[in-house]
Coordinates of C-alpha atoms in Angstrom, one line a residue:
Chain G
M1 CA -21.7 -20.4 26.0
I2 CA -21.6 -21.2 22.0
R3 CA -18.2 -19.6 21.1
D4 CA -17.5 -22.8 23.7
I5 CA -16.9 -24.8 21.3
T6 CA -13.3 -26.5 19.8
I7 CA -14.1 -28.6 16.9
G8 CA -12.3 -27.3 14.1
Q9 CA -10.4 -25.5 16.2
Y10 CA -6.6 -25.0 15.6
Y11 CA -4.3 -24.1 18.9
Q12 CA -0.9 -22.4 17.5
G13 CA 2.1 -23.3 18.1
E14 CA 5.7 -25.0 17.7
S15 CA 5.8 -28.3 19.1
L16 CA 6.5 -31.6 17.4
I17 CA 3.1 -32.8 16.4
H18 CA 2.4 -29.3 14.9
K19 CA 4.9 -30.1 13.1
L20 CA 4.8 -33.7 12.0
D21 CA 3.4 -34.7 8.1
P22 CA -0.7 -33.8 8.3
R23 CA -1.1 -37.2 5.8
L24 CA 1.4 -39.0 9.7
K25 CA -2.0 -36.9 10.9
V26 CA -4.6 -37.9 9.1
V27 CA -3.1 -42.0 9.0
G28 CA -2.1 -42.0 12.6
V29 CA -5.6 -40.5 13.8
L30 CA -8.3 -42.9 11.7
V31 CA -5.9 -45.8 13.0
Y32 CA -6.4 -45.1 16.6
L33 CA -10.3 -43.8 15.7
I34 CA -10.7 -47.7 14.7
S35 CA -8.4 -49.2 17.4
L36 CA -10.4 -47.7 20.0
F37 CA -13.3 -50.4 18.3
C38 CA -10.7 -53.7 18.1
F39 CA -10.8 -54.5 21.6
R40 CA -13.6 -55.8 24.8
Y41 CA -12.0 -55.4 27.4
V42 CA -11.5 -52.6 29.6
I43 CA -7.6 -52.2 29.7
G44 CA -7.6 -51.4 26.1
F45 CA -8.7 -47.7 27.2
L46 CA -5.1 -48.3 30.1
V47 CA -3.0 -48.1 26.6
A48 CA -5.5 -45.9 24.5
G49 CA -5.0 -43.1 27.0
L50 CA -1.4 -43.3 28.0
F51 CA -1.0 -43.3 24.5
F52 CA -3.6 -40.5 23.7
V53 CA -1.9 -38.7 26.9
L54 CA 2.0 -39.1 25.0
V55 CA 0.6 -37.4 22.3
L56 CA -1.1 -33.9 24.3
K57 CA 2.4 -33.8 26.5
L58 CA 4.1 -34.1 23.3
S59 CA 1.7 -31.3 21.7
K60 CA 1.8 -28.6 24.2
V61 CA -1.7 -28.4 23.3
P62 CA -3.6 -27.4 27.2
F63 CA -5.9 -30.6 28.6
R64 CA -8.6 -27.5 29.4
Y65 CA -8.1 -27.0 26.2
V66 CA -9.2 -30.4 24.4
I67 CA -11.0 -31.5 27.6
K68 CA -14.0 -28.2 26.0
G69 CA -14.0 -30.1 22.7
L70 CA -16.9 -32.0 25.0
K71 CA -19.1 -29.9 26.5
P72 CA -21.2 -30.3 23.4
I73 CA -21.7 -34.0 23.1
L74 CA -22.6 -34.3 27.4
F75 CA -25.6 -35.0 26.6
L76 CA -25.0 -37.7 24.3
L77 CA -22.0 -38.7 26.6
V78 CA -25.0 -39.0 29.8
F79 CA -27.1 -40.2 27.4
T80 CA -25.4 -43.7 26.1
A81 CA -24.0 -43.9 29.4
A82 CA -27.6 -44.2 31.0
L83 CA -29.1 -46.4 28.7
N84 CA -26.7 -48.9 28.8
L85 CA -26.3 -48.9 32.1
L86 CA -29.9 -49.3 32.9
W87 CA -30.8 -51.3 30.5
T88 CA -28.2 -53.9 30.1
P89 CA -29.1 -57.1 30.2
G90 CA -28.0 -59.5 33.0
E91 CA -27.0 -59.6 36.6
T92 CA -29.6 -57.3 38.4
I93 CA -28.1 -55.6 41.2
W94 CA -30.7 -52.4 42.4
R95 CA -33.8 -52.6 40.2
F96 CA -36.7 -50.5 39.7
G97 CA -39.4 -51.0 37.5
I98 CA -38.6 -51.0 33.5
L99 CA -34.9 -49.4 35.3
N100 CA -32.3 -52.5 35.5
L101 CA -28.9 -52.0 37.1
T102 CA -26.3 -55.1 36.2
K103 CA -23.1 -55.9 36.3
E104 CA -22.2 -56.2 32.5
G105 CA -24.5 -52.6 32.4
I106 CA -21.8 -50.2 34.6
Y107 CA -18.6 -52.4 32.7
K108 CA -21.0 -51.7 29.1
C109 CA -21.7 -48.0 30.3
I110 CA -18.1 -47.6 31.9
F111 CA -16.9 -49.0 27.8
M112 CA -18.9 -46.7 26.1
A113 CA -18.5 -43.3 27.8
L114 CA -14.6 -44.1 27.3
R115 CA -14.7 -45.1 23.9
L116 CA -17.1 -42.4 23.4
I117 CA -14.0 -39.7 25.1
L118 CA -11.4 -41.0 23.5
L119 CA -12.9 -40.8 19.8
I120 CA -13.7 -37.0 20.1
I121 CA -11.4 -36.0 21.7
G122 CA -8.4 -38.1 20.4
S123 CA -9.9 -36.6 17.3
S124 CA -9.9 -33.2 18.5
L125 CA -6.4 -33.1 18.5
L126 CA -6.4 -33.6 14.9
T127 CA -7.6 -30.4 14.3
L128 CA -6.0 -28.6 17.2
T129 CA -2.4 -29.0 16.2
T130 CA -3.3 -29.6 12.1
T131 CA -4.3 -26.0 9.6
P132 CA -6.9 -26.5 8.0
N133 CA -4.5 -26.5 4.6
Q134 CA -3.4 -28.5 5.9
L135 CA -5.7 -31.1 6.4
T136 CA -7.1 -30.1 3.2
D137 CA -3.6 -31.2 1.4
A138 CA -3.5 -34.0 3.4
M139 CA -7.1 -35.2 2.2
E140 CA -6.9 -34.7 -1.1
Y141 CA -3.6 -36.3 -0.8
L142 CA -4.7 -39.7 0.0
L143 CA -7.8 -39.5 -1.4
G144 CA -5.8 -38.8 -5.1
P145 CA -6.3 -42.6 -6.5
F146 CA -10.3 -42.5 -6.6
K147 CA -9.2 -39.0 -8.6
R148 CA -9.2 -41.4 -12.2
F149 CA -12.5 -42.0 -10.8
G150 CA -13.6 -38.7 -11.8
A151 CA -14.2 -38.3 -8.5
P152 CA -13.8 -34.0 -7.1
V153 CA -11.7 -35.0 -4.9
H154 CA -9.9 -31.1 -4.7
E155 CA -12.9 -29.3 -4.9
V156 CA -14.7 -31.8 -1.9
A157 CA -11.1 -31.4 0.8
M158 CA -11.4 -27.5 -0.4
M159 CA -15.4 -26.8 1.0
M160 CA -14.5 -28.8 4.6
S161 CA -11.7 -26.6 4.6
I162 CA -13.2 -23.5 4.6
A163 CA -15.9 -24.8 6.6
L164 CA -13.7 -24.9 9.2
R165 CA -12.6 -21.9 8.8
F166 CA -15.9 -19.9 9.3
I167 CA -17.4 -22.5 11.8
P168 CA -16.1 -19.5 14.5
I169 CA -17.8 -16.7 12.9
L170 CA -20.8 -18.4 11.6
L171 CA -20.8 -19.5 16.1
E172 CA -20.0 -16.0 16.6
E173 CA -23.0 -14.5 14.2
T174 CA -25.5 -16.8 16.3
D175 CA -24.6 -15.6 19.8
K176 CA -24.7 -12.6 18.0
I177 CA -28.6 -12.8 17.2
M178 CA -29.4 -15.4 19.9
K179 CA -29.1 -12.2 21.9
A180 CA -30.4 -10.0 19.4
Q181 CA -33.8 -12.1 19.4
M182 CA -33.6 -12.5 23.2
S183 CA -33.5 -8.3 23.6
R184 CA -36.8 -8.7 21.6
G185 CA -38.2 -11.3 24.4
A186 CA -37.4 -14.3 22.0
D187 CA -37.1 -16.9 25.0
F188 CA -34.7 -19.9 24.5
E189 CA -34.0 -21.8 27.0
S190 CA -37.7 -22.6 28.3
G191 CA -40.6 -24.7 27.8
N192 CA -40.3 -28.5 26.6
L193 CA -38.7 -29.7 23.6
M194 CA -41.4 -29.2 21.0
H195 CA -41.5 -25.4 22.0
R196 CA -38.3 -25.4 22.5
L197 CA -37.6 -26.2 18.9
R198 CA -40.0 -24.1 17.6
N199 CA -38.5 -20.6 18.8
M200 CA -35.0 -21.3 17.4
I201 CA -36.7 -20.5 13.9
P202 CA -35.9 -17.2 14.4
L203 CA -32.0 -17.9 15.3
L204 CA -32.3 -20.1 12.1
V205 CA -33.3 -17.5 9.5
P206 CA -31.4 -15.1 9.8
L207 CA -28.1 -17.8 9.8
F208 CA -29.0 -19.9 6.9
V209 CA -29.7 -16.1 5.2
S210 CA -26.4 -14.5 6.4
A211 CA -24.7 -18.2 5.5
T212 CA -25.8 -17.6 1.9
R213 CA -25.3 -14.2 1.9
R214 CA -21.2 -14.7 3.4
A215 CA -20.8 -18.1 0.8
N216 CA -21.9 -15.5 -2.2
E217 CA -19.2 -12.9 -1.2
L218 CA -16.1 -15.6 -0.2
A219 CA -17.2 -16.9 -3.8
Y220 CA -16.6 -13.4 -5.5
A221 CA -13.5 -13.1 -3.5
M222 CA -11.7 -16.5 -4.6
D223 CA -12.5 -15.6 -7.9
A224 CA -10.9 -12.1 -8.0
R225 CA -7.7 -14.0 -6.1
C226 CA -7.8 -16.2 -9.6
Y227 CA -8.7 -19.5 -7.4
N228 CA -9.2 -22.0 -10.8
G229 CA -9.8 -25.7 -9.0
G230 CA -6.9 -27.8 -7.8
A231 CA -5.6 -28.3 -12.0
G232 CA -2.9 -25.7 -12.1
R233 CA -2.1 -24.7 -8.9
T234 CA 1.1 -24.7 -7.0
K235 CA 0.8 -25.3 -3.4
M236 CA 3.3 -23.0 -0.9
K237 CA 3.2 -26.0 2.2
P238 CA 3.8 -28.8 -0.2
L239 CA 3.4 -32.0 1.8
K240 CA 7.0 -33.6 2.0
Y241 CA 8.4 -36.5 4.2
H242 CA 11.0 -36.3 6.8
S243 CA 12.7 -38.5 9.7
R244 CA 10.3 -37.8 12.1
D245 CA 7.7 -38.8 10.1
Y246 CA 9.0 -41.7 9.3
K247 CA 9.8 -42.4 13.4
G248 CA 6.0 -40.7 13.5
Y249 CA 4.5 -44.4 12.1
G250 CA 6.9 -46.1 14.0
V251 CA 5.2 -45.5 17.2
L252 CA 2.0 -46.1 15.6
V253 CA 3.0 -49.5 14.6
V254 CA 4.3 -49.4 18.2
Y255 CA 1.0 -48.5 20.1
L256 CA -1.3 -51.1 17.7
V257 CA 1.4 -54.1 18.7
L258 CA 1.1 -53.1 22.5
L259 CA -2.3 -53.0 21.8
I260 CA -3.5 -56.0 20.8
V261 CA -0.3 -57.8 23.1
V262 CA -1.7 -56.6 25.8
T263 CA -5.7 -56.8 25.5
R264 CA -5.0 -60.6 24.5
T265 CA -2.8 -61.3 27.5
V266 CA -5.1 -59.6 30.2
A267 CA -8.5 -59.6 30.7
I268 CA -9.6 -56.9 32.6
Chain F
M1 CA 0.7 4.9 -23.1
Q2 CA -2.3 2.6 -23.6
P3 CA -5.0 3.4 -20.0
I4 CA -4.6 -0.1 -18.0
I5 CA -9.0 0.7 -17.4
D6 CA -10.7 2.3 -20.5
A7 CA -14.8 2.0 -20.7
K8 CA -16.9 3.4 -22.7
D9 CA -20.5 3.5 -22.0
L10 CA -20.7 0.8 -20.4
V11 CA -24.2 -0.4 -19.5
H12 CA -25.2 -3.7 -16.3
E13 CA -28.7 -4.5 -16.8
Y14 CA -29.7 -6.4 -13.6
S15 CA -33.1 -8.4 -14.6
Q16 CA -35.9 -9.3 -12.1
R17 CA -37.7 -12.8 -12.2
D18 CA -40.2 -14.2 -11.6
E19 CA -40.2 -18.0 -9.9
E20 CA -41.6 -19.3 -13.4
G21 CA -37.8 -17.4 -14.7
N22 CA -39.9 -14.8 -16.6
V23 CA -38.2 -11.2 -16.8
T24 CA -40.2 -8.7 -14.5
G25 CA -37.9 -5.8 -14.6
I26 CA -34.9 -4.4 -15.8
N27 CA -32.7 -2.9 -13.6
R28 CA -30.1 -0.7 -15.3
A29 CA -27.1 -0.5 -12.1
L30 CA -24.9 1.1 -14.8
D31 CA -25.6 3.6 -18.0
G32 CA -23.7 4.2 -20.1
V33 CA -19.8 4.8 -17.7
S34 CA -17.1 5.8 -19.6
L35 CA -13.7 6.8 -18.0
Q36 CA -10.1 6.2 -17.9
V37 CA -7.8 5.4 -15.6
E38 CA -3.6 6.3 -16.5
E39 CA -1.4 3.3 -15.2
G40 CA -0.1 4.9 -11.8
D41 CA -3.1 7.2 -10.6
F42 CA -4.9 6.9 -7.8
I43 CA -8.4 7.0 -8.6
A44 CA -11.2 7.3 -6.1
V45 CA -15.4 6.4 -6.9
L46 CA -17.7 8.2 -5.1
G47 CA -21.2 7.6 -4.5
A48 CA -24.2 6.8 -2.5
N49 CA -25.7 3.7 -1.7
G50 CA -27.2 2.0 -5.4
S51 CA -25.8 4.0 -7.2
G52 CA -24.0 1.7 -9.3
K53 CA -20.4 2.1 -8.2
S54 CA -19.7 -2.0 -6.6
T55 CA -21.5 -2.9 -9.7
F56 CA -18.9 -0.8 -11.6
A57 CA -15.7 -2.5 -10.0
K58 CA -17.0 -5.4 -10.3
H59 CA -16.5 -5.0 -14.1
L60 CA -13.1 -4.3 -13.9
N61 CA -12.1 -7.2 -11.9
A62 CA -14.4 -9.2 -14.8
L63 CA -16.8 -10.7 -11.9
L64 CA -19.4 -9.0 -14.2
T65 CA -19.5 -9.6 -17.7
P66 CA -21.0 -5.2 -19.6
T67 CA -24.9 -5.4 -21.1
E68 CA -24.0 -3.4 -23.7
G69 CA -20.7 -0.8 -24.1
T70 CA -16.6 -2.0 -23.8
L71 CA -14.3 -2.4 -21.3
Y72 CA -10.4 -2.9 -21.7
V73 CA -8.4 -3.6 -18.4
G74 CA -4.3 -3.6 -19.2
G75 CA -5.0 -3.4 -22.6
M76 CA -7.7 -7.1 -22.2
E77 CA -11.1 -6.6 -23.1
C78 CA -13.6 -8.3 -20.4
G79 CA -15.9 -9.7 -21.9
D80 CA -15.4 -12.8 -23.8
H81 CA -14.4 -15.2 -20.9
T82 CA -11.0 -16.6 -22.2
K83 CA -9.1 -13.6 -21.0
D84 CA -10.9 -13.8 -17.3
L85 CA -7.9 -15.4 -15.8
D86 CA -5.1 -12.3 -17.3
I87 CA -7.1 -10.0 -16.2
R88 CA -8.1 -10.8 -12.4
K89 CA -4.1 -11.5 -12.5
T90 CA -3.6 -7.4 -13.4
V91 CA -6.0 -6.3 -11.4
G92 CA -6.8 -6.9 -7.7
M93 CA -9.4 -6.6 -5.7
V94 CA -10.6 -6.5 -2.3
F95 CA -13.7 -6.4 -0.8
Q96 CA -16.2 -5.4 1.8
N97 CA -16.8 -7.8 4.6
P98 CA -12.9 -9.0 5.5
D99 CA -14.5 -12.1 7.3
N100 CA -16.1 -13.2 3.8
Q101 CA -12.5 -13.1 1.8
I102 CA -10.0 -14.7 4.8
I103 CA -9.9 -17.8 3.4
S104 CA -7.6 -19.5 5.9
N105 CA -7.2 -20.0 9.1
V106 CA -3.5 -18.8 8.7
V107 CA -3.0 -15.6 8.3
E108 CA 0.5 -16.7 6.0
E109 CA -1.2 -19.4 3.9
D110 CA -4.3 -16.7 3.7
V111 CA -1.5 -14.7 1.5
G112 CA -0.6 -17.8 -0.5
F113 CA -4.0 -18.3 -1.3
G114 CA -3.9 -16.0 -4.6
P115 CA 0.1 -16.6 -5.6
E116 CA -0.7 -20.7 -5.6
N117 CA -3.9 -19.5 -7.4
I118 CA -1.9 -18.2 -10.5
G119 CA 1.2 -21.3 -10.6
V120 CA 4.1 -19.2 -8.8
P121 CA 6.5 -21.5 -7.4
T122 CA 6.8 -23.1 -4.1
A123 CA 9.5 -20.7 -2.7
E124 CA 8.9 -17.6 -4.5
I125 CA 5.2 -18.2 -3.1
W126 CA 6.8 -17.4 0.5
Q127 CA 8.9 -14.7 -1.0
R128 CA 6.3 -12.6 -2.3
M129 CA 3.8 -14.0 1.2
E130 CA 6.8 -12.3 3.5
D131 CA 7.3 -9.3 1.5
A132 CA 3.4 -8.5 1.0
L133 CA 2.9 -9.4 4.4
K134 CA 6.2 -6.9 5.3
N135 CA 4.6 -3.8 3.1
V136 CA 1.1 -3.8 5.3
G137 CA 2.5 -3.8 8.2
M138 CA 1.7 -7.4 9.7
Y139 CA 3.6 -9.2 9.4
A140 CA 4.5 -9.8 12.7
Y141 CA 0.7 -11.7 12.6
R142 CA 1.8 -14.3 10.3
K143 CA 1.3 -17.0 11.6
N144 CA -2.0 -15.9 14.1
S145 CA -5.1 -17.4 13.1
P146 CA -7.1 -14.4 11.0
N147 CA -10.4 -14.4 13.9
K148 CA -8.5 -12.7 15.8
L149 CA -7.7 -9.8 14.6
S150 CA -9.7 -6.6 14.1
G151 CA -11.3 -4.8 10.7
G152 CA -8.9 -3.0 10.2
Q153 CA -6.5 -5.5 10.8
K154 CA -7.6 -8.5 8.6
Q155 CA -8.3 -5.2 5.6
R156 CA -4.2 -5.5 5.5
V157 CA -4.4 -9.1 5.4
A158 CA -6.1 -8.8 3.1
I159 CA -4.4 -6.3 1.0
A160 CA -1.9 -8.6 1.2
G161 CA -2.9 -11.4 -0.5
I162 CA -3.8 -9.4 -3.6
L163 CA -0.5 -7.7 -3.3
A164 CA 0.7 -11.5 -3.1
M165 CA -0.2 -11.5 -6.6
K166 CA 1.5 -9.0 -8.0
P167 CA -1.2 -6.9 -9.9
K168 CA -0.7 -3.8 -11.8
C169 CA -3.8 -2.6 -10.0
I170 CA -5.9 -2.6 -6.6
I171 CA -9.3 -1.8 -6.2
L172 CA -11.1 -1.1 -2.9
D173 CA -14.9 -2.2 -3.5
E174 CA -16.1 -0.5 0.3
S175 CA -13.4 -1.6 2.7
T176 CA -13.2 0.2 4.7
A177 CA -16.9 0.9 5.1
M178 CA -17.3 -1.8 8.3
L179 CA -14.5 -0.4 9.9
D180 CA -14.2 1.8 12.9
P181 CA -12.0 5.1 12.5
G182 CA -8.5 4.8 13.3
G183 CA -9.0 1.3 11.1
R184 CA -10.0 3.4 8.6
K185 CA -6.5 5.2 8.6
A186 CA -4.9 2.5 8.7
V187 CA -6.0 1.1 5.8
I188 CA -5.7 3.9 3.2
D189 CA -2.8 5.0 4.7
T190 CA -1.5 1.6 3.6
I191 CA -3.3 2.1 0.9
S192 CA -1.9 5.5 -0.6
R193 CA 1.5 4.3 0.5
I194 CA 1.7 1.1 -1.2
N195 CA 0.3 3.1 -4.8
R196 CA 3.5 5.9 -4.0
E197 CA 5.8 3.7 -3.7
E198 CA 5.6 0.3 -5.7
K199 CA 3.8 2.1 -8.2
I200 CA 0.2 0.3 -8.4
T201 CA -2.8 2.2 -9.6
V202 CA -4.9 1.8 -6.9
I203 CA -8.7 2.9 -7.3
V204 CA -11.1 3.2 -3.8
I205 CA -14.9 3.0 -4.3
T206 CA -16.0 4.2 -1.1
H207 CA -19.3 6.5 0.7
Y208 CA -16.3 8.3 2.6
M209 CA -15.8 11.4 1.3
E210 CA -12.7 12.1 3.6
E211 CA -10.6 8.9 2.0
V212 CA -10.8 10.6 -1.5
T213 CA -8.8 13.9 -0.4
G214 CA -5.0 12.2 -1.2
A215 CA -6.9 11.4 -4.6
D216 CA -5.2 12.0 -8.3
H217 CA -9.0 12.1 -10.1
V218 CA -12.3 11.5 -8.6
Y219 CA -15.8 10.3 -10.1
V220 CA -19.3 10.6 -8.6
M221 CA -21.1 7.9 -9.2
D222 CA -25.3 8.9 -8.9
S223 CA -27.7 6.4 -10.6
G224 CA -25.9 4.1 -13.0
K225 CA -23.9 7.3 -14.5
V226 CA -20.4 9.8 -13.9
V227 CA -22.1 12.9 -12.8
M228 CA -18.6 15.0 -11.7
E229 CA -15.0 14.6 -12.1
G230 CA -12.5 16.6 -11.6
S231 CA -9.6 16.9 -8.7
P232 CA -10.6 16.4 -5.3
R233 CA -10.5 19.8 -5.0
E234 CA -12.9 20.7 -7.9
I235 CA -15.0 18.1 -6.5
F236 CA -15.9 19.7 -2.7
A237 CA -15.7 23.1 -4.2
R238 CA -19.3 21.7 -5.9
S239 CA -19.9 20.9 -1.9
H240 CA -24.1 21.5 -3.0
E241 CA -24.0 19.6 -5.8
L242 CA -22.4 16.9 -3.8
E243 CA -24.9 17.1 -1.2
E244 CA -27.8 16.2 -4.1
H245 CA -26.0 13.3 -5.1
R246 CA -26.9 12.2 -1.4
L247 CA -22.8 12.3 -0.1
A248 CA -22.3 13.8 3.5
V249 CA -19.8 16.3 2.9
P250 CA -16.9 16.3 5.6
E251 CA -17.4 18.4 8.0
A252 CA -15.2 20.5 7.3
V253 CA -15.8 21.4 4.2
K254 CA -19.7 21.8 5.1
V255 CA -19.1 24.8 7.0
A256 CA -17.2 25.9 5.2
M257 CA -19.7 26.3 3.0
L258 CA -22.3 27.5 5.4
L259 CA -19.5 30.6 5.9
R260 CA -19.8 31.0 2.4
D261 CA -22.9 31.5 1.7
Q262 CA -23.5 33.5 4.7
G263 CA -21.3 36.0 2.2
I264 CA -17.9 35.8 4.0
P265 CA -14.7 34.9 1.8
L266 CA -13.3 31.7 2.4
P267 CA -11.7 29.7 -0.5
E268 CA -14.0 27.5 -2.4
D269 CA -11.5 25.0 -2.2
I270 CA -11.0 24.1 1.3
L271 CA -10.6 20.2 2.0
D272 CA -10.1 19.9 5.1
Q273 CA -9.8 21.6 9.1
E274 CA -7.0 22.3 8.8
E275 CA -6.8 24.3 6.2
L276 CA -10.3 25.4 7.4
V277 CA -9.1 26.9 9.9
D278 CA -6.2 29.2 8.0
A279 CA -8.2 30.6 5.7
V280 CA -10.0 31.8 8.5
E281 CA -7.5 32.9 10.4
N282 CA -6.3 34.4 7.7
L283 CA -9.6 36.3 7.5
W284 CA -8.8 37.2 10.8
I285 CA -5.7 39.2 10.6
Q286 CA -7.0 41.1 6.9
R287 CA -9.8 42.6 9.4

């Protein structure tokens, strides 16, 4: 169950999207995420959704792979949707005690849910098609100007890429510890929230201990391979824009213009 | 020619501290270790848990600095940290846990990590990556995620990552301890071939005696000291002593030892099952 989490996972492939410059992909995702907050009508999601489907098709990542990334936030999704559905003031359709189902509520609920879903699957498409090292390189480049103010840009980027690399390993370990504790009678699935949280302690303590040990060993291994910070490093895969990347920026602009035009003219 | 590794009376002490930082006890992990390794040799360091063998290995890579004594690696003295990077370029190290030493999500990028750090030009990094992965037989997996590989395969990728830095010496610090027998064999076969073909000095740190049969020279460590040294045959002939140092003698060697104790005249330098069978057959024919 816990292995299903796909956030930060890379899906191996050779598609056009995989080959695009990571800087374009990072900028693209940022623009896309911001664009999701820039319209007030549901019609905007049609444009944003179509754009997502287009990129997904080009990337050749299976749809169910992207959907899997939604599982961990399912609770949050249902919670926000219900909250918006039942507590939005407006024209009442149905009322029960403090629950108040309104027309505006239904609209807002659909709106929020769609926005959240696109936020998650949109950003997961970035990590699915970009290796952590490319992601690091792109972030290092894009945050480059901050280096002048003494910001540890390379170090932060490196830390993020290592964190991504260790997500599946730590998940597997959590699964293992969970089973080990369950086989000795630990219970992670029943009781109220407080009870469950308390039952997490025998899971979290060994996990933290092992993560610390891993970090220590990894530091040794990086030292042994002459890692010495960003200075004097060369790149195996230096970032270079190709013509397809400029076209990519073009497509991004077209998407934005389309989104603005559609949401300004059709008010649904 | 000067030896690639030259240790004299090496001492390393770990101090235990209480919560205020006062030293409460001193743990002597290395206690006067002296040994020399010539370039191109295949050396094995044997020792049970807590014998100091891993502490010794970490000195060779300048990850730890000696408390007393001197250590020269490739003619450079360990201790002043100015030479650390040069020492690590000379001596590469493969660790025990394959997951904790692979830093990238793609095999080829991980192999490129070392060369990137030492400033190799881009085109050459690719060439080195290709050569190193072909050398360990993992080239077909270059685009894969290390998470999908077996333990033995991951360790071979780790070896490729070191090879790509073109060191003069490779240390395997218990790199086979977490592997299944098949993976263990693949790693040891790979590293002995690299030693033979590329003339790279190899130091294998282990507690599996089966892995040292191919070595040129074996050192046995216990409680921070080198207690035995010699060729694998010389070492295995002293199987009673090995057991005193908490080392498990290979099955065939142990059977031969027990038979000798019973008065059966078997030779003392039997290394593996095949040699044992031959020796017993010979006895049978002589009768």
